[in-house]
Amino acid sequence: MRRPAGRPVGQPGPVKPFSPGEPVATQGFSLPLSRWRRRPESDPALGFAFYPQAAGDLVAKCPEKAAPLLHLPLPEEPPRLLLRPPFYCSPDQAEGLPRGEQLRPLLAALRHAGGHGEWHLFDGSWQLTLQLPEPGRRPEAILQAILRQLALPVASLTPPPDSIAIRHLMAQLPERLGTSGHQEGWLAALAGGSAEDAQWVARQLSLITAPVNPPMPAPAPCRRGVERLVYPGGDTALLVFIPLPDGASLAALRLLAQHCEPLFFQRLRVEQQIGYVVSCRYQRVADRDGLLMALQSPDRRAGNCCAVVKTFCASWPPWMRRPSDRYSSAWPLRSAPAGRQRRGRCPPCVRSMVYQS
């Protein structure tokens, strides 16, 4: 059988002409056609702008007065300014987080000027660290805008819970330790830089409406008791904080923590296999030094976790109890329904927090 005369096999048929702008249906899409033009070999320069742009035009003032400033000279170190609220008066997370969002555009402007800034938590207390650029590039307007921003109110922002129970419990501990009210003012210190740098920074600090380096408040008493909180996960977490008593030796506390750390891990993690988070260490939280014990278990209840910590503290030898019974006394803990907050008997100044699913 002969193939009829016509187009050879595999040869495409004639191309149908299309007009520019006419739509073509292909693979389920309707695409408009246009004439092809050769693209230039190099694109025109793009006007990039750094994010964020909310700093705006800043105008610097020329302050004549100077605020009290602690200066720690460090040879060949750039000037670094530290600002923080007074002791025992640090804001909680609901206020600290939006404060960071408020400062973010100005800290970005400081970075573009050759400096660096960070608003962050340090040992449970919020603080602002500003590394200033070289003396010839002093950003007066940016620094003054940052200082004015510290006096503005912020809207409260509730942070979401951490996915790990013990981390979320640690974040809750600083604000649940304090009992003192809010004190106006800021503590300021300059590390590094010359005496001329310190004088310049002190004049800028005089623009703060709140007191700078006010008198040191008396040590605030630590809130005590046992508090139970509900956590959406399935684990149980326990946090016990024993603050250093007034007049006690910090060196003795750190030696005690160093002695207890391996014993706590060996007994509760290796031998009893309580959970995957077992820690006993020295910790400074919200301007208070103390001994911190942390547990997180997937299968132990809150009462059982408290009981094993009580047993561990009761096993301390007499020489460890002698400095203060507040270190070694264990406390009875009765069971309570999940979600109910209750203060139980505990030794003076001991703060315990439990997450129970």
Coordinates of C-alpha atoms in Angstrom, one line a residue:
M1 CA 0.0 0.0 0.0
R2 CA 1.5 3.3 -1.1
R3 CA 1.5 6.4 1.1
P4 CA -0.5 9.2 -0.6
A5 CA 1.6 12.1 -1.8
G6 CA 1.9 14.9 0.8
R7 CA 4.0 16.1 3.7
P8 CA 6.8 13.7 4.8
V9 CA 6.5 12.0 8.1
G10 CA 7.8 14.1 11.0
Q11 CA 7.8 17.4 9.2
P12 CA 5.8 20.1 10.9
G13 CA 2.9 21.7 9.2
P14 CA 2.6 25.3 8.2
V15 CA 2.8 27.8 11.1
K16 CA -0.4 29.8 11.6
P17 CA 0.4 33.5 11.7
F18 CA -0.7 35.3 14.9
S19 CA -1.1 39.0 15.5
P20 CA 0.5 40.7 18.5
G21 CA -1.8 40.8 21.5
E22 CA -3.8 37.8 20.3
P23 CA -4.3 35.2 23.0
V24 CA -3.0 31.6 22.5
A25 CA -4.4 28.7 24.4
T26 CA -1.7 26.2 25.5
Q27 CA -1.6 23.7 28.4
G28 CA -4.7 25.1 29.9
F29 CA -3.5 28.7 29.9
S30 CA -4.5 31.6 27.7
L31 CA -1.4 33.6 27.0
P32 CA -1.2 36.9 25.0
L33 CA 1.5 37.1 22.3
S34 CA 3.9 40.0 21.8
R35 CA 6.8 40.8 19.6
W36 CA 10.1 39.6 20.9
R37 CA 12.7 42.3 21.7
R38 CA 16.3 41.8 22.6
R39 CA 16.9 42.6 26.2
P40 CA 19.8 44.9 27.1
E41 CA 22.9 43.3 28.2
S42 CA 22.9 45.1 31.6
D43 CA 19.9 46.1 33.6
P44 CA 19.6 49.7 34.7
A45 CA 20.8 50.5 38.3
L46 CA 18.2 49.7 40.9
G47 CA 17.4 52.0 43.8
F48 CA 17.9 49.7 46.8
A49 CA 16.6 50.9 50.1
F50 CA 17.6 49.3 53.5
Y51 CA 14.8 48.0 55.7
P52 CA 13.3 49.4 57.8
Q53 CA 12.7 53.0 56.7
A54 CA 10.7 54.2 59.7
A55 CA 13.6 56.2 61.3
G56 CA 12.9 59.2 59.1
D57 CA 14.8 62.5 59.2
L58 CA 16.4 63.0 62.6
V59 CA 17.5 66.3 64.0
A60 CA 20.2 66.5 66.6
K61 CA 20.2 68.9 69.6
C62 CA 23.2 70.3 71.4
P63 CA 22.7 69.5 75.1
E64 CA 24.9 71.5 77.5
K65 CA 24.2 69.5 80.7
A66 CA 25.6 66.1 81.5
A67 CA 24.0 63.2 83.2
P68 CA 26.0 61.0 85.7
L69 CA 27.7 58.2 83.9
L70 CA 29.9 55.3 85.0
H71 CA 32.9 55.1 82.7
L72 CA 35.1 52.0 82.5
P73 CA 38.1 52.8 80.4
L74 CA 39.3 50.0 78.2
P75 CA 42.4 50.7 76.1
E76 CA 41.9 50.3 72.3
E77 CA 38.2 49.2 72.8
P78 CA 35.4 51.1 71.0
P79 CA 32.9 52.8 73.3
R80 CA 30.0 50.6 74.3
L81 CA 27.0 52.1 76.1
L82 CA 24.9 49.9 78.4
L83 CA 21.4 51.0 79.4
R84 CA 19.0 49.1 81.6
P85 CA 16.2 49.7 84.1
P86 CA 17.0 49.9 87.8
F87 CA 17.7 46.7 89.7
Y88 CA 14.7 44.5 90.5
C89 CA 12.5 46.6 88.2
S90 CA 13.0 45.1 84.7
P91 CA 9.9 45.0 82.5
D92 CA 8.3 41.7 81.8
Q93 CA 8.2 40.1 78.3
A94 CA 4.8 41.7 77.4
E95 CA 6.6 45.1 77.7
G96 CA 10.1 44.1 76.7
L97 CA 9.2 42.6 73.3
P98 CA 7.3 45.6 71.9
R99 CA 10.0 47.8 73.2
G100 CA 12.4 46.0 70.9
E101 CA 10.1 46.4 68.0
Q102 CA 9.9 50.1 68.7
L103 CA 13.7 50.5 68.8
R104 CA 14.3 48.4 65.7
P105 CA 14.3 51.1 63.0
L106 CA 16.6 53.3 65.0
L107 CA 19.0 50.4 65.7
A108 CA 19.1 49.8 62.0
A109 CA 19.9 53.4 61.4
L110 CA 22.8 53.1 63.9
R111 CA 24.1 50.1 62.1
H112 CA 24.2 52.1 58.8
A113 CA 26.1 54.8 60.6
G114 CA 28.8 52.4 61.6
G115 CA 27.6 51.3 65.0
H116 CA 25.6 48.4 66.5
G117 CA 22.7 48.1 68.9
E118 CA 20.7 45.4 70.6
W119 CA 17.8 45.3 73.0
H120 CA 17.8 41.9 74.6
L121 CA 17.4 39.8 77.8
F122 CA 20.4 39.2 79.9
D123 CA 20.0 37.0 83.0
G124 CA 16.2 37.7 83.0
S125 CA 16.6 41.5 82.8
W126 CA 16.1 43.7 79.7
Q127 CA 19.0 45.9 78.6
L128 CA 20.1 48.0 75.7
T129 CA 23.6 47.7 74.4
L130 CA 24.9 50.4 71.9
Q131 CA 28.3 50.1 70.3
L132 CA 29.1 53.6 69.0
P133 CA 31.1 54.3 65.9
E134 CA 34.4 56.1 65.7
P135 CA 34.7 59.5 67.2
G136 CA 34.7 61.2 63.8
R137 CA 31.3 59.6 63.0
R138 CA 29.3 60.3 66.1
P139 CA 25.6 59.8 65.3
E140 CA 24.1 62.4 67.6
A141 CA 20.7 62.5 66.0
I142 CA 20.3 58.7 66.0
L143 CA 21.5 58.3 69.7
Q144 CA 19.2 61.1 70.8
A145 CA 16.2 59.5 69.0
I146 CA 17.0 56.2 70.7
L147 CA 17.1 57.9 74.1
R148 CA 13.8 59.7 73.5
Q149 CA 12.2 56.4 72.4
L150 CA 13.0 54.8 75.8
A151 CA 10.6 57.3 77.4
L152 CA 7.7 56.5 75.2
P153 CA 5.0 54.0 76.3
V154 CA 4.6 50.7 74.5
A155 CA 1.6 48.5 73.9
S156 CA 1.6 45.2 75.7
L157 CA 2.3 42.2 73.6
T158 CA 1.7 38.7 74.9
P159 CA 4.4 36.3 73.5
P160 CA 3.3 32.8 72.3
P161 CA 4.3 29.9 74.6
D162 CA 7.6 28.2 73.8
S163 CA 7.3 24.7 72.2
I164 CA 9.5 23.3 75.0
A165 CA 8.0 23.4 78.5
I166 CA 11.1 24.1 80.5
R167 CA 12.1 27.0 78.3
H168 CA 8.7 28.6 78.6
L169 CA 8.9 28.1 82.4
M170 CA 12.3 29.8 82.4
A171 CA 10.9 32.7 80.5
Q172 CA 8.1 33.1 83.2
L173 CA 10.5 32.9 86.2
P174 CA 11.9 36.5 86.2
E175 CA 8.6 38.3 86.4
R176 CA 7.3 35.8 89.0
L177 CA 10.2 36.3 91.3
G178 CA 9.9 40.0 91.9
T179 CA 7.7 41.7 94.5
S180 CA 8.8 45.4 94.2
G181 CA 7.0 48.0 92.1
H182 CA 8.3 49.9 89.1
Q183 CA 11.0 52.5 89.6
E184 CA 11.5 55.3 87.1
G185 CA 15.0 55.8 85.6
W186 CA 17.8 54.1 83.8
L187 CA 21.2 52.7 84.8
A188 CA 23.9 53.8 82.3
A189 CA 27.5 52.7 82.0
L190 CA 30.1 53.2 79.2
A191 CA 32.8 50.6 78.6
G192 CA 35.8 51.6 76.5
G193 CA 36.4 54.8 74.7
S194 CA 38.2 57.9 75.9
A195 CA 37.3 60.5 78.5
E196 CA 36.1 62.7 75.7
D197 CA 33.7 60.0 74.5
A198 CA 32.3 59.6 78.0
Q199 CA 31.7 63.4 78.3
W200 CA 29.9 63.3 74.9
V201 CA 27.7 60.4 75.9
A202 CA 26.9 62.0 79.3
R203 CA 25.6 65.1 77.5
Q204 CA 23.4 62.9 75.3
L205 CA 22.0 61.1 78.3
S206 CA 20.9 64.4 79.8
L207 CA 18.1 64.4 77.3
I208 CA 16.4 61.4 79.0
T209 CA 13.4 62.7 81.0
A210 CA 13.7 59.9 83.6
P211 CA 16.5 59.9 86.2
V212 CA 19.9 58.5 85.1
N213 CA 21.8 56.3 87.6
P214 CA 19.3 56.9 90.5
P215 CA 20.3 55.7 94.0
M216 CA 20.5 51.9 94.3
P217 CA 17.2 50.5 95.7
A218 CA 17.3 48.1 98.6
P219 CA 17.3 44.5 97.6
A220 CA 13.7 43.4 96.9
P221 CA 12.4 40.3 98.7
C222 CA 11.9 37.3 96.6
R223 CA 8.5 35.9 96.1
R224 CA 8.1 32.5 97.6
G225 CA 5.8 29.6 97.2
V226 CA 4.7 26.8 94.8
E227 CA 2.9 27.8 91.7
R228 CA 1.2 25.4 89.2
L229 CA 0.6 26.4 85.6
V230 CA -1.1 24.6 82.8
Y231 CA 0.9 23.8 79.7
P232 CA -0.6 22.6 76.4
G233 CA 2.0 19.9 75.8
G234 CA 2.1 16.5 77.3
D235 CA 5.3 16.9 79.4
T236 CA 5.6 18.0 83.0
A237 CA 8.3 20.6 83.9
L238 CA 9.5 21.6 87.3
L239 CA 11.6 24.7 88.1
V240 CA 13.0 25.3 91.6
F241 CA 14.9 28.5 92.4
I242 CA 16.6 29.0 95.7
P243 CA 18.0 32.6 95.9
L244 CA 21.1 33.6 97.8
P245 CA 20.1 34.8 101.3
D246 CA 21.1 38.4 102.3
G247 CA 24.7 38.5 103.6
A248 CA 25.6 35.0 102.4
S249 CA 28.7 34.3 100.3
L250 CA 28.3 34.2 96.5
A251 CA 31.5 32.1 96.3
A252 CA 30.0 29.6 98.6
L253 CA 26.8 29.4 96.5
R254 CA 28.7 28.8 93.3
L255 CA 30.8 26.2 95.0
L256 CA 27.6 24.5 96.2
A257 CA 26.2 24.6 92.7
Q258 CA 29.4 23.1 91.3
H259 CA 29.2 20.3 93.8
C260 CA 25.5 19.5 93.2
E261 CA 25.5 19.7 89.4
P262 CA 27.0 16.2 88.7
L263 CA 25.2 14.6 91.6
F264 CA 21.8 15.9 90.5
F265 CA 22.3 14.6 87.0
Q266 CA 23.7 11.2 88.1
R267 CA 20.8 10.4 90.5
L268 CA 17.9 11.8 88.6
R269 CA 18.9 11.4 84.9
V270 CA 21.2 8.3 84.9
E271 CA 19.9 6.3 87.9
Q272 CA 16.2 7.2 88.1
Q273 CA 15.7 8.3 84.5
I274 CA 13.3 11.1 85.4
G275 CA 13.4 12.8 82.1
Y276 CA 15.5 14.3 79.3
V277 CA 16.0 17.7 81.0
V278 CA 17.8 17.4 84.4
S279 CA 19.8 20.4 85.5
C280 CA 21.1 21.9 88.7
R281 CA 23.4 24.9 88.4
Y282 CA 24.1 28.4 89.6
Q283 CA 21.9 31.0 87.9
R284 CA 21.4 34.7 88.1
V285 CA 17.7 35.6 87.4
A286 CA 16.3 39.1 87.5
D287 CA 19.2 40.5 89.6
R288 CA 19.1 37.6 92.1
D289 CA 21.8 35.0 92.4
G290 CA 20.6 31.5 93.3
L291 CA 20.6 27.8 92.8
L292 CA 18.4 26.6 90.0
M293 CA 17.0 23.0 89.6
A294 CA 15.1 22.1 86.4
L295 CA 13.3 18.9 85.4
Q296 CA 11.2 18.0 82.4
S297 CA 9.6 14.5 82.1
P298 CA 7.3 12.9 79.6
D299 CA 5.8 10.4 82.0
R300 CA 6.2 11.7 85.6
R301 CA 3.6 13.8 87.3
A302 CA 4.3 17.1 89.0
G303 CA 4.1 15.6 92.5
N304 CA 6.6 13.0 91.7
C305 CA 9.0 15.5 90.2
C306 CA 8.8 17.6 93.4
A307 CA 9.3 14.6 95.6
V308 CA 12.6 13.6 93.9
V309 CA 13.9 17.1 94.2
K310 CA 12.9 17.1 97.9
T311 CA 14.7 13.8 98.4
F312 CA 17.8 15.1 96.7
C313 CA 17.9 18.2 99.0
A314 CA 17.3 16.1 102.1
S315 CA 20.4 13.9 101.2
W316 CA 22.8 16.8 101.5
P317 CA 25.4 16.3 104.2
P318 CA 25.3 18.5 107.3
W319 CA 28.2 20.7 106.1
M320 CA 26.2 21.8 103.2
R321 CA 23.2 22.6 105.3
R322 CA 25.1 24.6 107.9
P323 CA 25.4 27.9 106.1
S324 CA 21.6 28.3 105.9
D325 CA 18.7 25.9 106.2
R326 CA 17.1 27.8 103.4
Y327 CA 19.4 25.9 101.0
S328 CA 18.7 22.4 102.2
S329 CA 15.2 22.3 103.7
A330 CA 12.7 20.3 101.6
W331 CA 9.0 21.2 101.5
P332 CA 5.9 19.1 101.5
L333 CA 3.8 19.3 98.4
R334 CA 0.2 18.2 98.2
S335 CA -1.4 17.5 94.8
A336 CA -3.5 20.1 93.3
P337 CA -5.8 20.1 90.2
A338 CA -4.1 21.3 86.9
G339 CA -4.6 24.9 86.3
R340 CA -5.2 25.9 89.9
Q341 CA -2.6 28.2 91.5
R342 CA -1.7 27.5 95.1
R343 CA 1.0 28.4 97.5
G344 CA 2.2 25.6 99.6
R345 CA 4.6 25.3 102.5
C346 CA 8.2 25.8 101.5
P347 CA 11.4 27.1 103.0
P348 CA 11.9 30.9 103.1
C349 CA 12.7 32.4 99.7
V350 CA 12.3 29.2 97.8
R351 CA 10.4 29.7 94.5
S352 CA 9.0 26.6 92.7
M353 CA 7.1 26.6 89.4
V354 CA 5.4 23.5 87.9
Y355 CA 3.9 22.9 84.4
Q356 CA 1.4 20.1 84.4
S357 CA -0.4 18.9 81.3

